[in-house]
CSV table of C-alpha atoms in Angstrom, one decimal:
chain,number,residue,atom,x,y,z
A,1,UNK,CA,118.7,-13.2,-22.7
A,2,UNK,CA,116.7,-10.7,-21.9
A,3,UNK,CA,117.3,-9.0,-18.1
A,4,UNK,CA,117.2,-6.0,-15.8
A,5,UNK,CA,119.9,-5.9,-12.6
A,6,UNK,CA,119.6,-3.3,-9.9
A,7,UNK,CA,121.9,-2.2,-7.8
A,8,UNK,CA,122.4,-2.3,-4.8
A,9,UNK,CA,120.3,-4.3,-3.0
A,10,UNK,CA,119.9,-1.8,-0.4
A,11,UNK,CA,121.6,1.2,-0.1
A,12,UNK,CA,121.1,3.5,3.4
A,13,UNK,CA,121.9,6.8,3.9
A,14,UNK,CA,122.2,9.9,5.4
A,15,UNK,CA,120.0,12.3,5.7
A,16,UNK,CA,121.7,15.5,2.4
A,17,UNK,CA,123.9,12.5,1.5
A,18,UNK,CA,123.4,12.0,-2.8
A,19,UNK,CA,123.8,8.5,-4.2
A,20,UNK,CA,122.6,7.1,-7.2
A,21,UNK,CA,120.8,4.0,-8.4
A,22,UNK,CA,122.0,1.9,-11.1
A,23,UNK,CA,119.8,0.5,-13.1
A,24,UNK,CA,121.4,-2.1,-16.2
A,25,UNK,CA,120.1,-3.7,-18.9
A,26,UNK,CA,120.8,-6.0,-21.6
A,27,UNK,CA,118.0,-6.0,-23.7
A,28,UNK,CA,117.6,-7.1,-27.5
A,29,UNK,CA,115.8,-2.7,-28.1
A,30,UNK,CA,114.9,-1.1,-25.9
A,31,UNK,CA,111.6,0.8,-26.2
A,32,UNK,CA,111.6,2.7,-23.1
A,33,UNK,CA,113.1,2.5,-19.9
A,34,UNK,CA,110.6,3.4,-16.6
A,35,UNK,CA,111.9,4.2,-12.9
A,36,UNK,CA,108.4,3.3,-10.3
A,37,UNK,CA,109.1,4.1,-6.7
A,38,UNK,CA,107.3,1.5,-4.1
A,39,UNK,CA,106.5,1.7,0.1
A,40,UNK,CA,105.4,-1.0,1.6
A,41,UNK,CA,102.7,-2.4,1.5
A,42,UNK,CA,101.7,-0.2,-1.7
A,43,UNK,CA,102.0,-0.2,-4.8
A,44,UNK,CA,104.8,0.8,-7.6
A,45,UNK,CA,103.8,4.6,-7.8
A,46,UNK,CA,105.2,5.8,-11.4
A,47,UNK,CA,108.4,7.9,-11.7
A,48,UNK,CA,110.2,8.7,-14.8
A,49,UNK,CA,110.0,7.1,-18.5
A,50,UNK,CA,113.3,7.2,-20.6
A,51,UNK,CA,113.0,6.5,-24.4
A,52,UNK,CA,116.7,7.3,-25.8
A,53,UNK,CA,120.2,7.6,-24.5
A,54,UNK,CA,121.1,11.1,-23.7
A,55,UNK,CA,118.2,11.7,-22.0
A,56,UNK,CA,117.4,13.3,-18.6
A,57,UNK,CA,114.6,13.6,-15.9
A,58,UNK,CA,114.0,15.5,-13.5
A,59,UNK,CA,111.3,15.1,-10.3
A,60,UNK,CA,111.8,17.4,-7.0
A,61,UNK,CA,115.3,15.5,-5.3
A,62,UNK,CA,115.0,13.0,-8.8
A,63,UNK,CA,117.5,12.5,-11.7
A,64,UNK,CA,116.5,9.6,-14.4
A,65,UNK,CA,119.2,9.3,-16.5
A,66,UNK,CA,120.0,6.9,-19.5
A,67,UNK,CA,122.5,5.9,-21.7
A,68,UNK,CA,122.6,2.8,-24.0
A,69,UNK,CA,123.7,0.4,-21.1
A,70,UNK,CA,122.3,1.2,-18.1
A,71,UNK,CA,120.3,4.2,-16.4
A,72,UNK,CA,120.7,5.6,-13.5
A,73,UNK,CA,118.8,7.8,-10.6
A,74,UNK,CA,120.5,10.0,-9.0
A,75,UNK,CA,118.7,11.2,-5.8
A,76,UNK,CA,120.5,14.7,-4.7
A,77,UNK,CA,119.8,15.8,-0.3
A,78,UNK,CA,117.4,12.8,0.3
A,79,UNK,CA,115.2,13.2,3.2
A,80,UNK,CA,113.7,10.5,5.4
A,81,UNK,CA,110.3,10.1,3.7
A,82,UNK,CA,112.4,9.3,0.2
A,83,UNK,CA,112.8,5.9,2.0
A,84,UNK,CA,111.0,3.9,-0.7
A,85,UNK,CA,112.0,1.1,-3.0
A,86,UNK,CA,112.8,1.6,-6.9
A,87,UNK,CA,112.6,-0.1,-9.1
A,88,UNK,CA,112.8,-0.3,-13.1
A,89,UNK,CA,111.3,-1.6,-15.9
A,90,UNK,CA,112.2,-1.9,-19.9
A,91,UNK,CA,110.1,-3.1,-22.2
A,92,UNK,CA,111.3,-4.6,-25.3
A,93,UNK,CA,111.7,-4.2,-28.5
A,94,UNK,CA,110.4,-7.4,-30.1
A,95,UNK,CA,107.3,-7.8,-28.1
A,96,UNK,CA,106.6,-4.9,-25.4
A,97,UNK,CA,107.0,-7.1,-22.6
A,98,UNK,CA,108.2,-5.4,-19.6
A,99,UNK,CA,111.2,-6.8,-17.8
A,100,UNK,CA,111.3,-5.9,-14.1
A,101,UNK,CA,114.6,-5.3,-12.0
A,102,UNK,CA,114.2,-6.7,-8.5
A,103,UNK,CA,115.3,-3.6,-6.9
A,104,UNK,CA,116.9,-0.9,-5.2
A,105,UNK,CA,115.6,-0.8,-1.3
A,106,UNK,CA,117.0,2.9,-0.3
A,107,UNK,CA,116.8,3.6,3.6
A,108,UNK,CA,117.8,8.3,4.2
A,109,UNK,CA,118.8,7.7,8.6
A,110,UNK,CA,117.7,11.6,9.9
B,1,UNK,CA,90.4,11.3,-10.2
B,2,UNK,CA,90.4,7.4,-8.6
B,3,UNK,CA,92.6,5.3,-8.6
B,4,UNK,CA,92.8,1.8,-9.7
B,5,UNK,CA,91.2,-0.5,-6.6
B,6,UNK,CA,91.9,-3.6,-5.8
B,7,UNK,CA,89.7,-5.9,-3.8
B,8,UNK,CA,89.7,-7.6,-1.5
B,9,UNK,CA,93.4,-5.6,0.8
B,10,UNK,CA,94.0,-9.0,2.6
B,11,UNK,CA,93.1,-12.9,2.0
B,12,UNK,CA,93.4,-16.0,3.9
B,13,UNK,CA,92.9,-19.5,2.6
B,14,UNK,CA,94.2,-23.0,2.6
B,15,UNK,CA,95.1,-25.0,0.1
B,16,UNK,CA,93.2,-26.5,-2.3
B,17,UNK,CA,90.7,-23.6,-2.3
B,18,UNK,CA,90.5,-21.9,-5.2
B,19,UNK,CA,90.2,-18.0,-5.5
B,20,UNK,CA,88.8,-14.2,-6.7
B,21,UNK,CA,90.9,-11.2,-6.9
B,22,UNK,CA,89.5,-8.0,-8.1
B,23,UNK,CA,90.2,-5.1,-9.8
B,24,UNK,CA,88.7,-1.5,-10.5
B,25,UNK,CA,91.2,0.5,-12.9
B,26,UNK,CA,91.2,4.0,-14.0
B,27,UNK,CA,88.5,5.6,-15.6
B,28,UNK,CA,89.0,5.1,-19.1
B,29,UNK,CA,92.7,3.1,-18.8
B,30,UNK,CA,91.6,-0.4,-21.1
B,31,UNK,CA,94.3,-2.3,-20.0
B,32,UNK,CA,94.9,-4.3,-16.6
B,33,UNK,CA,97.9,-6.0,-16.3
B,34,UNK,CA,98.8,-8.5,-13.3
B,35,UNK,CA,101.0,-9.2,-11.3
B,36,UNK,CA,102.3,-11.0,-8.3
B,37,UNK,CA,105.4,-10.3,-5.9
B,38,UNK,CA,107.1,-12.1,-3.6
B,39,UNK,CA,110.8,-10.9,-1.4
B,40,UNK,CA,112.2,-13.6,-3.7
B,41,UNK,CA,111.1,-13.0,-7.1
B,42,UNK,CA,110.1,-9.3,-7.0
B,43,UNK,CA,107.8,-8.0,-9.8
B,44,UNK,CA,105.9,-11.8,-12.1
B,45,UNK,CA,104.2,-10.9,-14.5
B,46,UNK,CA,100.6,-12.7,-14.7
B,47,UNK,CA,99.2,-11.2,-18.1
B,48,UNK,CA,97.5,-8.2,-19.5
B,49,UNK,CA,94.2,-7.5,-21.0
B,50,UNK,CA,92.9,-4.7,-23.5
B,51,UNK,CA,89.2,-4.7,-24.3
B,52,UNK,CA,88.3,-8.0,-22.4
B,53,UNK,CA,91.0,-10.0,-25.0
B,54,UNK,CA,93.7,-11.2,-23.2
B,55,UNK,CA,97.3,-9.7,-25.0
B,56,UNK,CA,100.7,-11.1,-23.3
B,57,UNK,CA,100.7,-14.3,-21.0
B,58,UNK,CA,103.2,-14.5,-18.4
B,59,UNK,CA,104.9,-18.0,-17.7
B,60,UNK,CA,102.6,-19.4,-14.7
B,61,UNK,CA,100.7,-22.6,-15.0
B,62,UNK,CA,96.8,-22.0,-16.1
B,63,UNK,CA,95.8,-22.3,-12.0
B,64,UNK,CA,95.8,-18.9,-12.9
B,65,UNK,CA,93.0,-17.0,-15.3
B,66,UNK,CA,91.9,-13.5,-15.5
B,67,UNK,CA,89.4,-11.9,-17.2
B,68,UNK,CA,88.1,-8.1,-18.5
B,69,UNK,CA,85.1,-7.1,-18.4
B,70,UNK,CA,83.5,-4.2,-20.9
B,71,UNK,CA,84.3,-2.1,-18.6
B,72,UNK,CA,87.6,-2.4,-18.1
B,73,UNK,CA,86.8,-4.2,-14.6
B,74,UNK,CA,89.3,-6.7,-14.1
B,75,UNK,CA,89.3,-10.2,-12.3
B,76,UNK,CA,91.9,-13.1,-11.7
B,77,UNK,CA,91.0,-16.6,-10.2
B,78,UNK,CA,93.4,-19.0,-8.9
B,79,UNK,CA,92.1,-22.6,-8.8
B,80,UNK,CA,93.7,-25.1,-5.9
B,81,UNK,CA,95.6,-22.8,-4.4
B,82,UNK,CA,99.4,-24.0,-3.6
B,83,UNK,CA,101.6,-22.6,-0.2
B,84,UNK,CA,103.9,-20.9,-2.8
B,85,UNK,CA,100.5,-18.4,-4.2
B,86,UNK,CA,101.1,-17.3,-1.0
B,87,UNK,CA,102.2,-13.5,-2.4
B,88,UNK,CA,101.1,-10.2,-2.9
B,89,UNK,CA,99.0,-9.9,-6.2
B,90,UNK,CA,99.0,-6.7,-7.9
B,91,UNK,CA,97.0,-4.9,-11.0
B,92,UNK,CA,97.5,-2.1,-13.2
B,93,UNK,CA,95.8,-0.2,-15.3
B,94,UNK,CA,97.2,1.9,-18.1
B,95,UNK,CA,95.8,3.8,-21.4
B,96,UNK,CA,97.2,1.1,-23.4
B,97,UNK,CA,96.6,2.6,-26.9
B,98,UNK,CA,98.4,0.4,-29.8
B,99,UNK,CA,101.4,-2.0,-28.6
B,100,UNK,CA,103.3,1.2,-27.2
B,101,UNK,CA,103.2,1.0,-23.6
B,102,UNK,CA,102.0,4.0,-21.5
B,103,UNK,CA,103.1,4.1,-17.5
B,104,UNK,CA,101.2,1.5,-15.9
B,105,UNK,CA,99.4,3.1,-12.5
B,106,UNK,CA,99.3,0.1,-9.7
B,107,UNK,CA,96.9,-0.9,-6.6
B,108,UNK,CA,97.7,-0.9,-3.7
B,109,UNK,CA,97.1,-4.4,-4.1
B,110,UNK,CA,96.0,-7.7,-2.2
B,111,UNK,CA,97.9,-10.0,0.3
B,112,UNK,CA,96.4,-13.2,-0.3
B,113,UNK,CA,98.1,-15.7,2.5
B,114,UNK,CA,97.7,-19.8,1.8
B,115,UNK,CA,98.0,-21.9,4.9
């Protein structure tokens, strides 16, 4: 069964404390993996698309990487404004549908 | 460039009623997708429209329906509302050319409460 699993469910960090969020997938043929950020009361905001193993994308304090089984969202020296829920989603080869993970709620304490 | 606009922002309805939600996509985007988001189930795909045609459908009962107009604006309708339909309904638009997934641009949703 095609599945996307994100871990941990929630992560609390001190400001400046770097860490990583995980998105593991078991889909039959990956066409692409997306990372989104969602703030409370708002819709998800697109961050990155990754297409093949070994690919990396960066934006400010965030860096996304992709292997054949999982993706990591690394956050370096986070600030309180990085607090949000981070969602990943995979596009399957078979029917081009997006499969969403449940998200990781990231809280950065000043 | 204006983002995705969803109206209304909040809605309170009674069980058994029906509701229509509206979505105006980013100019030039031809694909509109609808999602239901609840704390327990996360983001659940409802349907996707491209050039007025339903291109994909999620696993929801027939009470959930949608349509897309020639200007790419979309509406979704839920009939015979149930308490479990209470959720944040999100609309997302994308360029949607071909069958390849371009990034989705989401609106801020309609918060539906069914009492």
